[in-house]
Coordinates of C-alpha atoms (C1' of nucleotides) in Angstrom, one line a residue:
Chain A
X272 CA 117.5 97.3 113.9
X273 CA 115.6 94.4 112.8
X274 CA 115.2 93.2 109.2
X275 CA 111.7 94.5 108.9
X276 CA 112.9 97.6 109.9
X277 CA 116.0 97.5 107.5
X278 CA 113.9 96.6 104.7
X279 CA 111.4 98.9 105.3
X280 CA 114.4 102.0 105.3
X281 CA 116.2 100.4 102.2
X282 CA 113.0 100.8 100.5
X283 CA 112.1 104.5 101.2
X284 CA 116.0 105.5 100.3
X285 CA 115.7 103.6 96.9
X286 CA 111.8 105.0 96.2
X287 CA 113.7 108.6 97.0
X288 CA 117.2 108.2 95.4
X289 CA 116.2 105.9 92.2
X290 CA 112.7 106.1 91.5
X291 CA 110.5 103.5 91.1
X292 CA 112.4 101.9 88.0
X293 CA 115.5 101.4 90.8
X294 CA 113.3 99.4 93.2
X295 CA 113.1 95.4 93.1
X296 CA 113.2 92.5 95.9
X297 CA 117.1 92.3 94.6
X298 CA 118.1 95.5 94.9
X299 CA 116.3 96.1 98.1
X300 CA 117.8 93.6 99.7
X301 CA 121.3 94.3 98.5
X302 CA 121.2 97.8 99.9
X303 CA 119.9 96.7 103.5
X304 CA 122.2 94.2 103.5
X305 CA 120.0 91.3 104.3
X306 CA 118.7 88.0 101.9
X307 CA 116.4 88.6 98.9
X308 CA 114.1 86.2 99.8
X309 CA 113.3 87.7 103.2
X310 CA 111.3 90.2 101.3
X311 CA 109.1 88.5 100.6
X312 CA 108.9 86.3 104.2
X313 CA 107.8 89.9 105.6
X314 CA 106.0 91.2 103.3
X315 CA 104.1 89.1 100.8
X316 CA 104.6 90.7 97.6
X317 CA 107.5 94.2 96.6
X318 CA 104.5 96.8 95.9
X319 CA 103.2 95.2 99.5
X320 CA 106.8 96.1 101.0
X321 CA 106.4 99.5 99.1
X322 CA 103.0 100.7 100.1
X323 CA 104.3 99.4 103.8
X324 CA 107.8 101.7 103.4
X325 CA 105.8 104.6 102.4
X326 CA 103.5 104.5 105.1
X327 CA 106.4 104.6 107.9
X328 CA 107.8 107.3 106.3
X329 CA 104.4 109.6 106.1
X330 CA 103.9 108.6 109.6
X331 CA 107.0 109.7 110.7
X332 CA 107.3 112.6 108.9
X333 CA 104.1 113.9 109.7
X334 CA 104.4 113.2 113.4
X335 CA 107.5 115.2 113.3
X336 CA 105.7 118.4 112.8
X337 CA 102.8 118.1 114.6
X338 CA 103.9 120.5 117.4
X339 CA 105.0 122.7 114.9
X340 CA 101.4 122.7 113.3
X341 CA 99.7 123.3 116.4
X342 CA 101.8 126.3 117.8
X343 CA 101.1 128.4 114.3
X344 CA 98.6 131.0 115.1
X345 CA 98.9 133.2 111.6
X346 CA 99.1 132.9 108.1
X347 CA 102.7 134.2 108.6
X348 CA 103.5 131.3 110.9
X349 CA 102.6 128.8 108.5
X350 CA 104.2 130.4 105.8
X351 CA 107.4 130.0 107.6
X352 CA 106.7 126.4 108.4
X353 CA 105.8 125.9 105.4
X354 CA 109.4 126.8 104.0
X355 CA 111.2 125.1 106.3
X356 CA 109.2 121.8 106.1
X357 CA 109.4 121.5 102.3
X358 CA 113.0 122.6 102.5
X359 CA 113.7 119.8 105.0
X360 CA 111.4 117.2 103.3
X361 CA 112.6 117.3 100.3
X362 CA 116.4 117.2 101.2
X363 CA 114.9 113.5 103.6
X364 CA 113.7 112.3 100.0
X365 CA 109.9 112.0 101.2
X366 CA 108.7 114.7 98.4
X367 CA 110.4 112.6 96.2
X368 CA 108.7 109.0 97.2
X369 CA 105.4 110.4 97.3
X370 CA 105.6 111.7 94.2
X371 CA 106.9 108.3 92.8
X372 CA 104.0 106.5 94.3
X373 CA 101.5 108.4 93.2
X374 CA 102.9 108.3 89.5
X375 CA 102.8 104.2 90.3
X376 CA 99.6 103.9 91.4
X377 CA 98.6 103.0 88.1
X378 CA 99.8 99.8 87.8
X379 CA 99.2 98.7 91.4
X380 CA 96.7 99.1 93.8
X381 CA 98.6 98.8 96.9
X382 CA 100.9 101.8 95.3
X383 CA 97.0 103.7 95.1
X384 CA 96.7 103.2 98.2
X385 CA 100.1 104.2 99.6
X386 CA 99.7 107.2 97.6
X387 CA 96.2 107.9 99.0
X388 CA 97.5 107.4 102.5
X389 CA 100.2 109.9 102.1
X390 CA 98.4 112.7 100.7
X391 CA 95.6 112.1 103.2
X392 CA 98.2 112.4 106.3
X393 CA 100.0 115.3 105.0
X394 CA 96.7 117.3 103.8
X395 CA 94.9 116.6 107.1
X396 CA 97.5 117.8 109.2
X397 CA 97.3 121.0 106.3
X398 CA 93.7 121.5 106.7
X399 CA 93.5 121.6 110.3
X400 CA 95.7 124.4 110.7
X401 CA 93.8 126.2 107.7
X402 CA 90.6 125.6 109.1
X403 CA 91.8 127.5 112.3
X404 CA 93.4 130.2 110.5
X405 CA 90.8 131.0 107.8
X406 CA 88.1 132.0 110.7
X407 CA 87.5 135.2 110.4
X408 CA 89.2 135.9 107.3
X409 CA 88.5 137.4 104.3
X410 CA 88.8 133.7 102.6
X411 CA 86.4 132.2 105.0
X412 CA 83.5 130.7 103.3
X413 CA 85.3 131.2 99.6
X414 CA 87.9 128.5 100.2
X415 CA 87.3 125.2 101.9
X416 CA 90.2 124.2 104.0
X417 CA 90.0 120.9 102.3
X418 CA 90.4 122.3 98.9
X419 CA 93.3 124.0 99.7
X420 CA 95.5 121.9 102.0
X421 CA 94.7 119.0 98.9
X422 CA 95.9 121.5 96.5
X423 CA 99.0 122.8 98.3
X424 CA 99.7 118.8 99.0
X425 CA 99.4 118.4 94.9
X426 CA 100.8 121.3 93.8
X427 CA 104.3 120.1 95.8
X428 CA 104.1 117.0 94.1
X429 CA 104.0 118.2 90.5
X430 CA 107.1 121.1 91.4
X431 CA 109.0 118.2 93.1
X432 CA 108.9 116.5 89.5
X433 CA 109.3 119.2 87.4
X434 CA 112.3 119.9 89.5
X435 CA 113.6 116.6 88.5
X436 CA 113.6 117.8 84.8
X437 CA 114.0 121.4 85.1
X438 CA 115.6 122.7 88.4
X439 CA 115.8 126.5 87.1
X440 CA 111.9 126.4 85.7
X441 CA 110.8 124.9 88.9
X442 CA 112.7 127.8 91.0
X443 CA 111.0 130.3 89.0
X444 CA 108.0 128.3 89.2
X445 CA 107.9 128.9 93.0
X446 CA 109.2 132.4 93.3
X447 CA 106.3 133.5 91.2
X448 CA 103.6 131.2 93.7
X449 CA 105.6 133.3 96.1
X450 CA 105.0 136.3 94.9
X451 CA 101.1 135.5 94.0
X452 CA 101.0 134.3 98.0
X453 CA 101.9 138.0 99.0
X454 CA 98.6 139.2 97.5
X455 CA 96.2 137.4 99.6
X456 CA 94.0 139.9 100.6
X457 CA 94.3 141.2 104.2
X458 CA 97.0 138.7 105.0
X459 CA 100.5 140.3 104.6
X460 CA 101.9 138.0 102.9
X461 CA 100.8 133.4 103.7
X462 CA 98.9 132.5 100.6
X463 CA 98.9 128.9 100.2
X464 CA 102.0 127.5 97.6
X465 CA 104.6 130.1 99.4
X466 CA 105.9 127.0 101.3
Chain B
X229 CA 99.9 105.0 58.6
X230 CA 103.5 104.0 58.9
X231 CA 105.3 101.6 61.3
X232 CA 107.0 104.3 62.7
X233 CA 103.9 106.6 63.2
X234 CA 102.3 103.0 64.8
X235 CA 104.8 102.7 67.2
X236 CA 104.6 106.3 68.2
X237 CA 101.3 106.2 68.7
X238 CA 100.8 103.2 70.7
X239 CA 103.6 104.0 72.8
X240 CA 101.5 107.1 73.3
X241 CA 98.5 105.2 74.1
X242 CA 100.0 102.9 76.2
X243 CA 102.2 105.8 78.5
X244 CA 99.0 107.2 79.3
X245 CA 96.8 104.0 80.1
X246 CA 99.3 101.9 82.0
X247 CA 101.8 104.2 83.0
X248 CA 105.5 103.7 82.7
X249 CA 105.5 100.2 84.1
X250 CA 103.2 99.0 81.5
X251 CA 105.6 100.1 78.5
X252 CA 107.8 97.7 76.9
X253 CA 109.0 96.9 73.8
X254 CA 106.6 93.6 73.8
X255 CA 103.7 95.6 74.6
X256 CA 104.1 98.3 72.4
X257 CA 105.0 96.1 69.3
X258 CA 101.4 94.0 70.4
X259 CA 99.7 97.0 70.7
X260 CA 100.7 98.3 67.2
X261 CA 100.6 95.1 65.8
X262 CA 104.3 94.9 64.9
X263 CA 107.0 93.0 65.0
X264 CA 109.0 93.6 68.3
X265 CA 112.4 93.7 66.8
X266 CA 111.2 96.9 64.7
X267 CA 110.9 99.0 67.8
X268 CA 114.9 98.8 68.2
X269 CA 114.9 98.7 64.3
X270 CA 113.4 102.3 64.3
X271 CA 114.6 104.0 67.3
X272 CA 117.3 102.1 68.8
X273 CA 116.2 101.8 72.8
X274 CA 112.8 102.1 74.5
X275 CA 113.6 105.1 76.6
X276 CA 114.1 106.7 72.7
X277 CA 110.9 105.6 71.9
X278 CA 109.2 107.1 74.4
X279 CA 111.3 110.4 74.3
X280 CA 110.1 110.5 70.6
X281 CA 106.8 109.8 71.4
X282 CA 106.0 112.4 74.1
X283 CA 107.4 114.6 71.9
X284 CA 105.3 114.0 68.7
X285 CA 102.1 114.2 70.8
X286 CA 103.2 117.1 72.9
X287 CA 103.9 119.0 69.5
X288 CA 100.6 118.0 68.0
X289 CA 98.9 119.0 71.0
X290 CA 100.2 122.3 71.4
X291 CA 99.7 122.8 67.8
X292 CA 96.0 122.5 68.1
X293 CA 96.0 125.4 70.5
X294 CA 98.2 128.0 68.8
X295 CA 95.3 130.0 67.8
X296 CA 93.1 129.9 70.4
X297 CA 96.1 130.8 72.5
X298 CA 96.6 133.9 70.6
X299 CA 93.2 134.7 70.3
X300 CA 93.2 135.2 74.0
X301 CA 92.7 139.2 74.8
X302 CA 91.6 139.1 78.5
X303 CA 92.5 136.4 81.9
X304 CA 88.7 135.6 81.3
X305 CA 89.1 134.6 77.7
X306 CA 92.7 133.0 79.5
X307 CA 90.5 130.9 82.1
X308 CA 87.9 129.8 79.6
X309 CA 90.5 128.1 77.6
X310 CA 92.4 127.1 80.5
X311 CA 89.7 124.5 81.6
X312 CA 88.9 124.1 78.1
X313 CA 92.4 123.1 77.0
X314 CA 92.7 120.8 80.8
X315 CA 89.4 119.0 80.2
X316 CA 90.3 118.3 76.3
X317 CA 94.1 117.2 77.5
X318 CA 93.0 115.6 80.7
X319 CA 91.1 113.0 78.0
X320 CA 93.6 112.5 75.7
X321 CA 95.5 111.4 78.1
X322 CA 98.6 114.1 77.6
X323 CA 98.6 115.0 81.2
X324 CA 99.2 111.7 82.3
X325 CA 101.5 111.3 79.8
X326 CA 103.7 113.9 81.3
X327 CA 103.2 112.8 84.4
X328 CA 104.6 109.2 83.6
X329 CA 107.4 110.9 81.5
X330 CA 108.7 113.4 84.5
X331 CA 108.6 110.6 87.2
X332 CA 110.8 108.1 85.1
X333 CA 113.2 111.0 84.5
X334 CA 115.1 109.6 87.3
X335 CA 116.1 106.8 85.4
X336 CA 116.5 107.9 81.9
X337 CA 118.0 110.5 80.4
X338 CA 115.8 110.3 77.8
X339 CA 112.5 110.4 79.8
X340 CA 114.4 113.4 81.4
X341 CA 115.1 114.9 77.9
X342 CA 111.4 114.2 77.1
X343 CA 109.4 115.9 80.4
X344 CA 111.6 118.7 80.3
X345 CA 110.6 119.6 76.0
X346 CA 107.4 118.9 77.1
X347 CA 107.1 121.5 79.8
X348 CA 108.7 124.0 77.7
X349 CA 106.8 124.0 74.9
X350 CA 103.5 124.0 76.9
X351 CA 104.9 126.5 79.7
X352 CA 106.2 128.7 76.8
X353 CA 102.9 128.9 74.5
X354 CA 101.2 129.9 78.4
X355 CA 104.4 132.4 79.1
X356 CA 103.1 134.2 76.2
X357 CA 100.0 134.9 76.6
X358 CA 100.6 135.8 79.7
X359 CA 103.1 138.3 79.3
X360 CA 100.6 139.9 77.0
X361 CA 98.1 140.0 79.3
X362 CA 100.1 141.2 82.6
X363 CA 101.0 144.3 81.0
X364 CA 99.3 146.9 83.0
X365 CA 97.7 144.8 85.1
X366 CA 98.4 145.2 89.0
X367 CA 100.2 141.8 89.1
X368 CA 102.9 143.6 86.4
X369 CA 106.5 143.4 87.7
X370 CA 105.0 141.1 91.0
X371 CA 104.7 137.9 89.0
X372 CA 106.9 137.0 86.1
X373 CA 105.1 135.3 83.4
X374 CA 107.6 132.8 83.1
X375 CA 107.3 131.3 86.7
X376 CA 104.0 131.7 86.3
X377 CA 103.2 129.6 83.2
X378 CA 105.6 127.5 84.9
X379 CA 103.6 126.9 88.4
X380 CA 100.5 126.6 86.6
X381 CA 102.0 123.6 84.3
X382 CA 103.4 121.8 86.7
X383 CA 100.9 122.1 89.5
X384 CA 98.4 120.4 86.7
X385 CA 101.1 117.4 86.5
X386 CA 100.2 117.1 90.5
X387 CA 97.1 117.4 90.4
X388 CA 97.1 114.9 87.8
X389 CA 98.6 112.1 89.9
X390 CA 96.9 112.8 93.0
X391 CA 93.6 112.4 90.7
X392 CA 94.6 109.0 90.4
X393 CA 95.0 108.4 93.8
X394 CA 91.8 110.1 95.3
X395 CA 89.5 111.4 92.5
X396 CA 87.3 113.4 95.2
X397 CA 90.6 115.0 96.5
X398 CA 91.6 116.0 93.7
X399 CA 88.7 117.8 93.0
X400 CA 88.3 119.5 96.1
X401 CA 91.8 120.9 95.4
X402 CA 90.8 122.1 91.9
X403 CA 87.6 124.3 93.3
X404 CA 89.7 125.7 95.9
X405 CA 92.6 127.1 93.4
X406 CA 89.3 128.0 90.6
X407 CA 87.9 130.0 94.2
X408 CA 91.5 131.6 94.7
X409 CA 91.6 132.6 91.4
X410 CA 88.6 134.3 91.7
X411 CA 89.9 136.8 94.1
X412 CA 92.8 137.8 91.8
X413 CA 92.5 141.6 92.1
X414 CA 91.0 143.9 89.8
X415 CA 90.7 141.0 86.8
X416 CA 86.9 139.6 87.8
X417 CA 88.0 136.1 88.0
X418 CA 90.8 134.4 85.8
X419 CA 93.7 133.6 88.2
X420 CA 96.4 130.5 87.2
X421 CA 95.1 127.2 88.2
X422 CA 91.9 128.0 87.2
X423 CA 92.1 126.0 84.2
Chain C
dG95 C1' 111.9 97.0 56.3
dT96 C1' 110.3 93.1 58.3
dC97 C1' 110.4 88.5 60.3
dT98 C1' 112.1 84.4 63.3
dA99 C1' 114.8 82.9 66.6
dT100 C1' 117.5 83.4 70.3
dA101 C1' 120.8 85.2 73.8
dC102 C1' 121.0 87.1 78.2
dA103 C1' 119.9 89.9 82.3
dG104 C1' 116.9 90.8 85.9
dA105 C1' 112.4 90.5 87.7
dG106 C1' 109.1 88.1 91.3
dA107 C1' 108.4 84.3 93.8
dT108 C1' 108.7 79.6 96.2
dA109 C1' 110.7 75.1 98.2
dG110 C1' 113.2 73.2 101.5
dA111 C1' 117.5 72.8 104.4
dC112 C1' 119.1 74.9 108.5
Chain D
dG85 C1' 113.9 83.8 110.8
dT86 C1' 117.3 83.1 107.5
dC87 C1' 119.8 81.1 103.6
dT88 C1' 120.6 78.5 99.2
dA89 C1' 118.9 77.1 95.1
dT90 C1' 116.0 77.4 91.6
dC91 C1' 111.7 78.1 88.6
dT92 C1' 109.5 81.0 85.5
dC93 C1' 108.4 85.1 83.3
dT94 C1' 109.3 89.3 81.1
dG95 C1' 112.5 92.6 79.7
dT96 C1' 116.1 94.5 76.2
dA97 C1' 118.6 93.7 72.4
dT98 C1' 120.9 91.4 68.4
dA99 C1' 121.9 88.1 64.3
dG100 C1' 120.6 86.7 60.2
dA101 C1' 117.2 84.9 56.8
dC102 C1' 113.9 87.0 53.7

DNA sequence: GTCTATACAGAGATAGAC
DNA sequence: GTCTATCTCTGTATAGAC
């Protein structure tokens, strides 16, 4: 593993495990083991290092699915994927850094744009499947694919917070979406939030 | 007004301008136009600060809505006050507030203290309504009105951040979930994230 | 309650030897 | 590419005069 690439990890464990407050050149460097100052030989500036770590990760992540996207053929597939991707994502922290960048991007630009980036990835990859799937359906033509896969992508974010602060309110939170999802007309079951 | 109602306020101000990154004691003090020392004078720590901050505006803010919240007889009267309430909020900068608040929870008990009162008192002024409204309806005993106030709150917090990160997004998400909520059976429009 | 002054830790970042 | 050393700034927090 080179530096790069143990700076880039250290980052994206920190971003998940500490927040944004838990993240500097120091204690990047500390956890991958590595000199503080080789930070900034890589990567110019910390938010720099930061919009770079989170960009990996989304890649990554993403890619990991992608057959997984392709094979679903009903709103009942992707209801299923959709479990067992936020399930898995959350436990690999990447719910957690995204929503950390996001909240960020206010006071840096590269953190917009790392933020941008990841929701872009994970909603395209969404809307693709949706676009397939809403052909023919009684949603077609009342919901853009767009609009949803961008609200789904949103939606995770503010759960995976208010989880932070309220584990039992966001469980209920997303038993009732869960329940609302089992009322989408003509569907038997698949509305968008069940993941 | 009062040093300590200064300080409140500003720290207010300041959460929801330049996020949690932007708030120290030094800035806050500036902002107020106080002496620095007077913010440890008054509440001890910064984190304490801000818990007592989000929790003075929060209670203002949910103050201002009691009535209309109780004047609320239908989930049309609900969704006109919904995007009411969001626009109104959205301006004041409360969301964002919350937003900031529930991302630092990580590293602060207070913040954690602070975005979990927060949610509760707007989740439970929504549960109420709610479970007013539900009874009878054909989403009685399928949805509780807990999880459901609880899914719509936090789902605003996301949508919040990933407005800051891709405005256009953000609003394609928002007329998808206002188009969902329009299919809500046997109501005529009025679903949850309409607001 | 408010002010000045200051201690001290940790942040980002760079210079220069190796 | 890597390491040591260091500069500078900003943060929290406190002591003590007023």
């Amino acid at each position: 593993m080179t530096t790069r690439e143990k700076l880039l990890e250290s980052t994206a464990d920190l971003l998940a495990t500490e927040g944004l407050a838990g993240v500097s050149a120091r204690s990047i460097a500390a956890h991958a083991g590595v000199n503080q100052a080789l930070v900034f030989y890589h990567f110019g500036t910390v938010p720099e290092l930061l919009e770079a770590a989170v960009r990996r990760s989304v890649d990554l992540a993403v890619a990991s699915y992608r057959d997984r996207f392709s094979d679903v053929r009903s709103l009942g597939d992707l209801l299923a994927l959709g479990q067992d991707l936020r399930r898995i994502e959350r436990r690999r922290g990447n719910v957690a850094q995204m929503a950390q960048v996001m909240a960020g991007a206010q006071s840096s630009e590269a953190l917009a744009r790392a933020g941008w980036y990841a929701m872009q990835q994970w909603s395209g990859e969404l809307e693709g499947v949706l676009a397939r799937l809403l052909v023919g359906s009684p949603l077609e033509g009342v919901v853009s694919p767009a609009g949803l896969a961008r609200a789904v992508a949103a939606s995770t974010i503010g759960l995976e917070l208010y989880g932070g602060v309220d584990e039992a309110g966001a469980g209920s939170a997303l038993g009732s979406l869960r329940a609302l999802a089992s009322l989408v007309p003509a569907t038997g079951g698949g509305g968008p939030e069940a993941g």
